[in-house]
CSV table of C-alpha atoms in Angstrom, one decimal:
chain,number,residue,atom,x,y,z
A,1,MET,CA,6.9,11.3,0.6
A,2,THR,CA,5.9,14.5,2.3
A,3,GLY,CA,2.6,13.3,3.8
A,4,GLY,CA,1.9,13.3,7.5
A,5,LYS,CA,2.6,9.6,8.1
A,6,ALA,CA,5.9,9.5,6.1
A,7,VAL,CA,7.2,12.7,7.7
A,8,SER,CA,6.2,11.7,11.2
A,9,LEU,CA,7.8,8.2,10.8
A,10,GLY,CA,11.0,9.8,9.5
A,11,ALA,CA,11.3,12.1,12.5
A,12,PHE,CA,10.5,9.2,14.8
A,13,CYS,CA,13.2,7.0,13.4
A,14,ARG,CA,15.7,9.8,13.2
A,15,ASP,CA,15.2,10.6,16.9
A,16,ARG,CA,15.9,7.0,17.9
A,17,GLY,CA,18.8,6.5,15.5
A,18,GLN,CA,17.0,4.0,13.4
A,19,GLN,CA,17.7,3.5,9.7
A,20,TYR,CA,14.8,4.8,7.6
A,21,THR,CA,14.3,4.9,3.9
A,22,ARG,CA,11.4,6.4,2.1
A,23,PHE,CA,10.7,7.1,-1.6
A,24,ASP,CA,8.0,8.1,-4.1
A,25,TYR,CA,7.0,5.6,-6.8
A,26,ARG,CA,7.4,6.8,-10.4
A,27,GLY,CA,4.6,9.2,-11.2
A,28,HIS,CA,4.1,10.1,-7.6
A,29,GLY,CA,5.4,13.0,-5.5
A,30,GLN,CA,8.9,14.2,-6.4
A,31,SER,CA,9.8,11.2,-8.6
A,32,GLY,CA,9.7,11.5,-12.4
A,33,GLY,CA,7.4,9.7,-14.7
A,34,VAL,CA,3.6,10.0,-15.3
A,35,PHE,CA,1.1,8.3,-13.1
A,36,ALA,CA,-1.1,7.4,-16.0
A,37,ASP,CA,1.7,5.7,-17.8
A,38,SER,CA,2.6,3.5,-14.8
A,39,THR,CA,1.5,0.1,-13.5
A,40,VAL,CA,1.7,-2.0,-10.4
A,41,GLY,CA,4.6,-3.9,-11.9
A,42,ASP,CA,6.5,-0.6,-12.4
A,43,TRP,CA,5.9,0.4,-8.8
A,44,LEU,CA,7.0,-3.0,-7.6
A,45,LYS,CA,10.2,-2.6,-9.6
A,46,ASP,CA,10.8,0.8,-8.0
A,47,ALA,CA,10.4,-0.8,-4.5
A,48,LEU,CA,12.7,-3.7,-5.4
A,49,THR,CA,15.3,-1.2,-6.6
A,50,ILE,CA,15.3,0.7,-3.4
A,51,LEU,CA,15.3,-2.5,-1.3
A,52,ASP,CA,18.2,-4.0,-3.3
A,53,SER,CA,20.3,-0.8,-3.8
A,54,VAL,CA,19.7,1.5,-0.9
A,55,ALA,CA,18.3,-0.3,2.2
A,56,THR,CA,20.7,-2.6,4.1
A,57,GLY,CA,19.9,-5.6,6.2
A,58,PRO,CA,16.4,-6.9,7.2
A,59,GLN,CA,13.7,-4.3,6.8
A,60,ILE,CA,10.4,-3.5,8.5
A,61,VAL,CA,8.3,-2.5,5.5
A,62,VAL,CA,5.6,0.1,6.1
A,63,GLY,CA,3.1,0.8,3.4
A,64,SER,CA,-0.2,2.6,3.1
A,65,SER,CA,-3.0,1.8,0.6
A,66,MET,CA,-1.3,0.7,-2.6
A,67,GLY,CA,2.0,0.7,-0.7
A,68,GLY,CA,0.5,-2.0,1.5
A,69,TRP,CA,0.0,-4.2,-1.5
A,70,ILE,CA,3.6,-3.5,-2.6
A,71,ALA,CA,4.8,-4.4,0.9
A,72,PHE,CA,3.3,-7.9,0.6
A,73,LEU,CA,4.6,-8.3,-3.0
A,74,LEU,CA,8.1,-7.3,-1.7
A,75,ALA,CA,7.9,-10.0,1.0
A,76,ARG,CA,7.0,-12.5,-1.7
A,77,ALA,CA,9.9,-11.4,-3.9
A,78,ARG,CA,12.5,-11.0,-1.2
A,79,PRO,CA,11.4,-13.0,1.9
A,80,ASN,CA,14.8,-13.0,3.5
A,81,ARG,CA,15.0,-9.3,3.5
A,82,ILE,CA,11.7,-8.5,5.2
A,83,ALA,CA,11.6,-8.7,9.0
A,84,ALA,CA,8.1,-7.5,9.4
A,85,ILE,CA,5.3,-5.7,7.6
A,86,ILE,CA,3.1,-2.8,8.8
A,87,THR,CA,0.3,-1.6,6.6
A,88,VAL,CA,-2.4,1.0,6.7
A,89,ALA,CA,-5.5,0.2,4.7
A,90,PRO,CA,-3.7,-2.2,2.4
A,91,ALA,CA,-5.2,-2.1,-1.1
A,92,VAL,CA,-4.2,-5.7,-2.0
A,93,ASP,CA,-5.5,-6.8,-5.5
A,94,MET,CA,-7.2,-3.4,-5.9
A,95,THR,CA,-7.1,-3.5,-9.7
A,96,GLN,CA,-9.2,-6.8,-9.8
A,97,ARG,CA,-11.7,-5.3,-7.4
A,98,THR,CA,-11.9,-2.1,-9.4
A,99,LEU,CA,-12.5,-4.0,-12.7
A,100,ALA,CA,-15.2,-6.1,-11.1
A,101,ASN,CA,-17.1,-3.1,-9.9
A,102,LEU,CA,-16.7,-0.6,-12.8
A,103,PRO,CA,-19.7,1.8,-13.1
A,104,ASP,CA,-21.1,2.3,-16.6
A,105,ASP,CA,-19.5,5.7,-17.1
A,106,ALA,CA,-16.1,4.3,-16.2
A,107,LYS,CA,-16.5,1.5,-18.8
A,108,HIS,CA,-17.4,4.2,-21.3
A,109,GLN,CA,-14.4,6.4,-20.5
A,110,LEU,CA,-12.0,3.4,-20.6
A,111,GLY,CA,-13.5,2.2,-23.9
A,112,GLU,CA,-13.3,5.7,-25.5
A,113,LYS,CA,-10.1,7.1,-24.0
A,114,GLY,CA,-8.3,4.2,-22.3
A,115,VAL,CA,-8.5,6.1,-19.0
A,116,TRP,CA,-11.1,6.8,-16.3
A,117,MET,CA,-10.9,9.7,-14.0
A,118,ARG,CA,-12.0,8.0,-10.8
A,119,PRO,CA,-13.7,10.3,-8.4
A,120,SER,CA,-12.0,10.8,-5.0
A,121,GLN,CA,-12.6,13.1,-2.0
A,122,TYR,CA,-8.8,13.5,-1.9
A,123,GLU,CA,-8.4,14.7,-5.5
A,124,PRO,CA,-11.0,17.1,-7.0
A,125,ALA,CA,-10.1,16.2,-10.6
A,126,GLY,CA,-10.1,12.5,-9.7
A,127,TYR,CA,-7.4,9.9,-10.2
A,128,PRO,CA,-6.5,8.6,-13.7
A,129,ILE,CA,-7.1,4.9,-13.9
A,130,THR,CA,-6.0,3.4,-17.1
A,131,GLN,CA,-7.0,0.1,-18.8
A,132,LYS,CA,-3.3,-0.8,-18.8
A,133,LEU,CA,-3.1,-0.3,-15.0
A,134,LEU,CA,-6.2,-2.5,-14.4
A,135,GLU,CA,-5.2,-5.3,-16.7
A,136,GLU,CA,-1.5,-5.4,-15.7
A,137,GLY,CA,-2.4,-5.3,-12.0
A,138,ILE,CA,-4.0,-8.7,-12.2
A,139,ASN,CA,-0.5,-10.2,-12.7
A,140,HIS,CA,0.2,-9.3,-9.1
A,141,ASN,CA,-2.9,-10.6,-7.4
A,142,LEU,CA,-2.2,-12.2,-4.0
A,143,LEU,CA,-5.4,-13.4,-2.4
A,144,SER,CA,-6.1,-16.3,-4.7
A,145,ASP,CA,-3.2,-18.2,-3.1
A,146,PRO,CA,-1.5,-18.3,0.3
A,147,ILE,CA,0.8,-15.4,1.0
A,148,HIS,CA,4.0,-17.0,1.9
A,149,PHE,CA,5.3,-14.6,4.6
A,150,ASP,CA,5.7,-16.0,8.1
A,151,GLY,CA,7.0,-12.9,9.9
A,152,PRO,CA,5.1,-10.4,12.0
A,153,VAL,CA,2.3,-8.4,10.2
A,154,ARG,CA,0.4,-5.5,11.6
A,155,ILE,CA,-2.5,-3.9,9.9
A,156,LEU,CA,-4.3,-0.6,10.7
A,157,HIS,CA,-7.6,0.0,9.0
A,158,GLY,CA,-10.2,2.7,9.4
A,159,MET,CA,-13.8,1.5,9.3
A,160,GLN,CA,-15.0,4.6,7.6
A,161,ASP,CA,-12.6,3.9,4.7
A,162,ASP,CA,-14.5,4.5,1.4
A,163,ALA,CA,-11.6,3.5,-0.8
A,164,VAL,CA,-10.5,0.1,0.6
A,165,PRO,CA,-13.1,-1.9,2.5
A,166,TRP,CA,-12.0,-2.7,6.1
A,167,TRP,CA,-13.0,-6.4,5.6
A,168,LEU,CA,-10.3,-6.8,3.0
A,169,SER,CA,-7.8,-6.8,5.9
A,170,LEU,CA,-9.5,-9.9,7.2
A,171,ASP,CA,-9.1,-11.6,3.8
A,172,ILE,CA,-5.4,-10.7,3.9
A,173,SER,CA,-5.0,-12.2,7.3
A,174,ASP,CA,-6.7,-15.4,6.1
A,175,ALA,CA,-4.3,-15.6,3.1
A,176,LEU,CA,-1.1,-15.1,5.2
A,177,ILE,CA,0.7,-18.2,6.4
A,178,SER,CA,2.0,-16.2,9.3
A,179,ASN,CA,0.3,-16.7,12.7
A,180,ASP,CA,1.7,-13.4,14.0
A,181,VAL,CA,-0.9,-11.2,12.4
A,182,LYS,CA,-2.7,-8.4,14.3
A,183,ILE,CA,-5.3,-6.1,12.8
A,184,THR,CA,-6.4,-2.9,14.5
A,185,PHE,CA,-9.7,-1.5,13.3
A,186,VAL,CA,-10.4,2.2,14.1
A,187,LYS,CA,-14.1,2.8,14.0
A,188,ASP,CA,-14.1,6.5,13.1
A,189,ALA,CA,-11.0,6.6,10.9
A,190,ASP,CA,-11.0,7.1,7.1
A,191,HIS,CA,-8.8,5.7,4.4
A,192,ARG,CA,-5.7,7.9,5.0
A,193,MET,CA,-5.6,7.5,8.8
A,194,SER,CA,-3.5,10.7,9.1
A,195,ARG,CA,-4.9,12.2,12.3
A,196,PRO,CA,-2.5,12.6,15.2
A,197,ASN,CA,-3.9,9.7,17.1
A,198,ASP,CA,-3.8,7.5,14.0
A,199,ILE,CA,-0.1,8.3,13.4
A,200,LYS,CA,0.6,7.6,17.1
A,201,ARG,CA,-0.8,4.1,16.5
A,202,LEU,CA,1.5,3.6,13.6
A,203,LEU,CA,4.6,4.7,15.5
A,204,LYS,CA,3.7,2.4,18.4
A,205,LEU,CA,3.7,-0.5,16.0
A,206,VAL,CA,7.1,0.4,14.5
A,207,ASP,CA,8.4,0.8,18.1
A,208,ALA,CA,7.1,-2.6,19.1
A,209,LEU,CA,8.6,-4.5,16.2
A,210,SER,CA,12.0,-2.7,16.1
């Protein structure tokens, strides 16, 4: 958790004396494990462990990309612990969407090796996407049913996002039972939304909901 958003949010909370907990999922950052061996269910277990064993009291959960998906899964699993959700480009149900749009070369790689190195502008070698990840992720789909969280939800999404389409945030809003949902689209922002002005938007949302 050494990215710009996480570090900036940590400094922001520290300066105002606000409790702040951040962590790397297994196979990410400084945590052990191998990304290619992990699944959405594993990462949800990691988040639940932190919520249950480290964080205290109601939490404002902040998640970016896959972390946004995990944030909504946390709210489903521990509704009484989640005070609000803030997400950046939430990749809800990303494995189902990936499966439905696999290019032929990806199907070939998955069939031959069980893993596809998905091209990404953020990782020259690509990201390892395994058959296990894609198939297990379907167990955690959210958009086929109402998302039973009725607290405040704030979503930031760049309209130049080439990893998670901006319109997915509208689908998430439609699925949420909460009426306190606000989406901010930033026309020139990409998937990561890590520019100084993007981070300022994120910090303002945390400030407003704290």
